[in-house]
Coordinates of C-alpha atoms in Angstrom, one line a residue:
M1 CA 32.6 -97.5 -26.7
K2 CA 34.4 -100.4 -28.2
R3 CA 33.5 -102.9 -25.5
P4 CA 29.7 -102.5 -25.9
L5 CA 30.1 -102.9 -29.7
L6 CA 32.2 -106.0 -29.2
L7 CA 29.6 -107.5 -26.8
A8 CA 26.8 -106.6 -29.2
L9 CA 28.7 -108.3 -32.1
L10 CA 29.3 -111.4 -30.0
A11 CA 25.6 -111.5 -28.9
V12 CA 24.6 -111.4 -32.6
L13 CA 27.0 -114.1 -33.6
F14 CA 25.8 -116.5 -30.8
L15 CA 22.1 -115.7 -30.9
A16 CA 21.6 -115.5 -34.6
P17 CA 21.9 -119.3 -35.2
L18 CA 19.5 -119.9 -32.3
A19 CA 17.0 -117.5 -33.8
V20 CA 17.2 -119.4 -37.1
L21 CA 16.6 -122.7 -35.3
A22 CA 13.7 -121.2 -33.4
V23 CA 12.1 -120.1 -36.7
Y24 CA 12.8 -123.5 -38.3
S25 CA 11.1 -125.2 -35.4
L26 CA 8.0 -123.1 -35.7
G27 CA 7.7 -123.1 -39.4
S28 CA 6.1 -126.0 -41.3
G29 CA 8.4 -125.3 -44.3
W30 CA 11.1 -122.8 -45.1
A31 CA 12.4 -122.8 -48.7
F32 CA 14.4 -120.4 -50.8
P33 CA 13.7 -117.6 -51.6
D34 CA 11.2 -117.0 -48.8
L35 CA 12.6 -114.6 -46.1
L36 CA 10.4 -116.3 -43.5
P37 CA 8.3 -119.5 -43.5
R38 CA 5.0 -119.2 -45.2
R39 CA 3.2 -120.9 -42.4
F40 CA 3.8 -121.3 -38.7
D41 CA 2.6 -124.1 -36.4
L42 CA 3.4 -125.8 -33.1
R43 CA 3.8 -129.4 -34.5
A44 CA 7.4 -129.8 -33.2
V45 CA 6.4 -128.4 -29.8
R46 CA 3.5 -130.8 -29.6
Y47 CA 5.7 -133.7 -30.5
I48 CA 8.3 -132.9 -27.8
A49 CA 5.5 -132.4 -25.3
G50 CA 4.0 -135.8 -26.2
E51 CA 7.4 -137.5 -26.1
W52 CA 8.8 -135.7 -23.1
Q53 CA 9.5 -138.8 -21.1
S54 CA 11.7 -140.2 -23.9
V55 CA 13.4 -136.9 -24.5
A56 CA 14.0 -136.4 -20.8
K57 CA 15.4 -139.9 -20.4
H58 CA 18.0 -139.4 -23.2
L59 CA 18.8 -135.9 -22.0
A60 CA 19.4 -137.2 -18.4
S61 CA 21.5 -140.1 -19.6
S62 CA 23.7 -137.8 -21.7
T63 CA 24.1 -135.4 -18.8
A64 CA 25.0 -138.2 -16.4
Y65 CA 27.7 -139.8 -18.4
S66 CA 29.1 -136.4 -19.4
L67 CA 29.4 -135.3 -15.8
A68 CA 31.0 -138.7 -14.9
T69 CA 33.5 -138.2 -17.7
A70 CA 34.4 -134.8 -16.5
A71 CA 34.9 -136.0 -12.9
L72 CA 37.0 -139.0 -14.1
T73 CA 39.2 -136.9 -16.3
L74 CA 39.8 -134.6 -13.3
V75 CA 40.9 -137.5 -11.1
L76 CA 43.1 -138.9 -13.9
T77 CA 44.9 -135.7 -14.8
I78 CA 45.5 -133.9 -11.5
A79 CA 48.8 -135.7 -10.8
P80 CA 50.2 -135.6 -14.4
A81 CA 49.3 -131.9 -14.6
H82 CA 51.2 -131.2 -11.3
L83 CA 54.2 -133.1 -12.7
F84 CA 54.3 -131.3 -16.0
A85 CA 53.8 -127.8 -14.4
R86 CA 56.3 -128.2 -11.6
R87 CA 59.0 -130.6 -12.8
R88 CA 61.7 -130.6 -15.5
F89 CA 62.9 -134.0 -16.7
P90 CA 64.2 -135.5 -20.0
G91 CA 61.5 -136.4 -22.5
K92 CA 59.0 -134.1 -20.9
V93 CA 57.9 -132.5 -24.1
L94 CA 57.6 -135.9 -25.9
L95 CA 55.6 -137.4 -23.0
E96 CA 53.2 -134.5 -22.8
G97 CA 52.7 -134.6 -26.6
I98 CA 51.9 -138.3 -26.4
L99 CA 49.4 -137.7 -23.6
L100 CA 47.7 -134.9 -25.6
A101 CA 47.6 -137.0 -28.8
P102 CA 44.0 -138.2 -28.4
A103 CA 42.8 -134.7 -28.9
L104 CA 44.4 -134.7 -32.4
V105 CA 43.4 -138.2 -33.5
P106 CA 40.0 -138.8 -35.0
A107 CA 37.7 -140.9 -32.7
M108 CA 37.2 -143.5 -35.4
T109 CA 41.0 -144.2 -35.6
F110 CA 41.2 -145.9 -32.3
S111 CA 37.5 -146.7 -31.6
M112 CA 37.4 -150.0 -33.3
G113 CA 40.4 -151.4 -31.4
V114 CA 38.9 -150.0 -28.1
H115 CA 35.6 -151.6 -29.0
Y116 CA 37.3 -155.0 -29.3
M117 CA 39.1 -154.6 -26.0
F118 CA 35.9 -153.5 -24.2
I119 CA 34.1 -156.6 -25.6
R120 CA 36.8 -158.8 -24.2
A121 CA 36.6 -157.0 -20.8
G122 CA 32.8 -157.0 -20.7
L123 CA 32.5 -153.3 -20.8
N124 CA 30.6 -152.9 -24.0
D125 CA 26.9 -151.9 -23.9
T126 CA 27.4 -150.4 -20.4
M127 CA 27.4 -146.9 -18.9
L128 CA 30.8 -147.5 -17.4
G129 CA 32.3 -148.4 -20.8
V130 CA 30.9 -145.2 -22.3
V131 CA 32.4 -143.1 -19.5
L132 CA 35.8 -144.8 -19.9
V133 CA 36.0 -144.4 -23.7
L134 CA 34.8 -140.8 -23.5
S135 CA 37.4 -140.1 -20.8
T136 CA 40.1 -141.6 -23.0
F137 CA 39.0 -139.4 -25.9
S138 CA 38.6 -136.1 -23.9
Y139 CA 41.1 -136.1 -21.0
P140 CA 43.7 -134.0 -22.9
Y141 CA 41.4 -131.0 -22.6
M142 CA 41.3 -131.3 -18.8
L143 CA 45.1 -132.1 -18.7
R144 CA 46.0 -129.0 -20.7
A145 CA 43.7 -126.8 -18.6
L146 CA 45.1 -128.1 -15.3
V147 CA 48.7 -127.6 -16.5
A148 CA 47.9 -124.0 -17.3
G149 CA 46.2 -123.7 -14.0
Y150 CA 49.2 -124.9 -12.0
Q151 CA 51.4 -122.6 -14.0
S152 CA 49.3 -119.6 -13.1
F153 CA 50.3 -119.7 -9.5
G154 CA 53.6 -120.5 -7.8
E155 CA 54.6 -123.4 -5.7
E156 CA 55.0 -121.2 -2.7
Y157 CA 51.4 -121.8 -1.6
A158 CA 51.8 -125.5 -1.2
L159 CA 55.2 -125.1 0.4
C160 CA 53.8 -122.7 3.0
A161 CA 51.0 -125.1 3.8
Q162 CA 53.6 -127.9 4.1
N163 CA 55.7 -125.8 6.5
L164 CA 52.5 -125.4 8.6
G165 CA 52.1 -129.1 8.8
A166 CA 49.6 -129.9 6.0
G167 CA 49.9 -133.3 4.4
P168 CA 49.7 -134.0 0.6
L169 CA 45.9 -134.5 0.6
S170 CA 45.3 -131.5 2.8
R171 CA 47.4 -129.3 0.6
L172 CA 45.6 -130.6 -2.5
W173 CA 42.1 -130.1 -1.0
R174 CA 42.6 -126.9 0.9
V175 CA 45.2 -125.1 -1.2
E176 CA 45.6 -126.3 -4.7
L177 CA 42.0 -127.2 -5.7
P178 CA 40.6 -123.8 -4.8
L179 CA 43.4 -122.1 -6.8
L180 CA 42.8 -124.5 -9.6
M181 CA 39.0 -123.9 -9.7
P182 CA 39.0 -121.6 -12.8
A183 CA 41.1 -124.2 -14.7
I184 CA 38.9 -127.0 -13.5
V185 CA 35.8 -125.2 -14.6
A186 CA 37.3 -124.4 -18.0
G187 CA 38.6 -127.9 -18.6
G188 CA 35.5 -129.6 -17.2
S189 CA 33.3 -127.5 -19.4
V190 CA 35.1 -128.5 -22.6
V191 CA 35.2 -132.2 -21.5
F192 CA 31.5 -132.1 -20.7
L193 CA 30.6 -130.6 -24.1
V194 CA 32.8 -133.0 -26.0
A195 CA 31.2 -136.0 -24.2
F196 CA 27.7 -134.6 -24.4
S197 CA 27.9 -134.0 -28.1
E198 CA 29.7 -137.2 -29.0
Y199 CA 27.7 -139.6 -31.1
F200 CA 29.9 -142.3 -32.7
L201 CA 31.8 -143.5 -29.6
V202 CA 28.6 -143.6 -27.5
F203 CA 26.8 -145.5 -30.1
L204 CA 29.7 -147.9 -30.7
I205 CA 30.5 -148.7 -27.1
G206 CA 27.0 -148.2 -25.7
G207 CA 25.6 -150.5 -28.4
G208 CA 22.3 -148.6 -28.4
R209 CA 21.6 -149.7 -24.8
V210 CA 23.0 -146.6 -23.2
P211 CA 20.5 -143.8 -24.1
S212 CA 22.1 -140.6 -25.5
F213 CA 20.5 -137.5 -26.7
T214 CA 22.8 -137.4 -29.8
G215 CA 21.6 -140.9 -30.7
Y216 CA 18.0 -139.7 -30.3
L217 CA 18.6 -136.5 -32.3
F218 CA 20.7 -138.0 -35.2
P219 CA 17.8 -139.7 -37.1
F220 CA 15.9 -136.4 -37.1
L221 CA 18.9 -134.6 -38.4
A222 CA 19.3 -137.1 -41.2
S223 CA 15.6 -136.8 -42.1
S224 CA 13.8 -134.1 -44.1
D225 CA 11.9 -132.9 -41.0
L226 CA 14.0 -129.8 -40.3
G227 CA 11.4 -128.3 -38.0
L228 CA 11.4 -131.2 -35.6
A229 CA 15.2 -131.5 -35.8
S230 CA 15.6 -127.8 -35.0
A231 CA 13.3 -128.0 -32.0
L232 CA 15.2 -131.0 -30.6
T233 CA 18.5 -129.1 -31.2
L234 CA 17.2 -126.3 -29.1
V235 CA 16.4 -128.8 -26.4
F236 CA 20.0 -130.0 -26.7
F237 CA 21.1 -126.7 -25.3
I238 CA 19.1 -127.0 -22.1
A239 CA 21.4 -129.2 -20.1
P240 CA 24.7 -127.4 -20.8
L241 CA 23.1 -124.0 -20.3
I242 CA 21.6 -125.0 -16.9
L243 CA 24.9 -126.6 -15.9
F244 CA 27.0 -123.6 -16.8
V245 CA 24.7 -121.3 -14.9
L246 CA 24.8 -123.5 -11.8
V247 CA 28.6 -123.8 -12.0
E248 CA 29.0 -120.0 -12.3
L249 CA 26.7 -119.3 -9.3
T250 CA 28.4 -122.0 -7.2
V251 CA 31.9 -121.0 -7.9
S252 CA 31.1 -117.3 -7.5
R253 CA 29.4 -118.0 -4.1
A254 CA 32.4 -120.1 -3.0
Y255 CA 34.9 -117.5 -4.0
R256 CA 32.9 -114.7 -2.2
R257 CA 32.7 -116.8 0.9
R258 CA 36.5 -117.3 0.9
G259 CA 37.2 -113.6 0.1
L260 CA 38.7 -114.5 -3.3
Y261 CA 36.1 -112.9 -5.5

């Protein structure tokens, strides 16, 4: 009995804000003390339909550099995560704390220095520069997830594969990555959302030349047109929602094929 009530409570907490956004996007004006907007129209929907090419371009660009950021953070953190989970050495806690520090430091604290370095390296106003700076900012989430993933299963799996003649890359690809898949999905989801919703770093490093949906959405959020801003915010959910559904279906299918699910 408690579980259905908990699920219903969670559904209300997550769906209620979306319902408010939907009402805002369909109402021409919603002011206190009206319980509902006095008039409904499809102005915001017509705007998005008329500007669908621009909306799709910014949405696709944000999705592309967010996926690239998640992939790059996985490559960068797989070896350190294995080290922190499997080895004991002096200064381990301090080193891990230093590597996790970007998650605690505001983006603006180091972004100006990074911007100067990227200008000198010719990486400003490029997609590559955006991916690199987002990876620097968000890799701690993937690192923490992979460390927890490695700690969730013993080292015996890799040792068994090694005794059977598997090399380091074969052990990583055939043994460790399948066992790490829940951690990879969890860390990759957080990294994707952080990169997808980031505005300041993308605008600073991308220089306005790298399209981003947050950059497209921000002027509407700063304006008084809450209806159009709410409609675009709902569109903002499309890419993460589709991605999470595809990841869930793909991982579940792969686990069932291997007999792990």
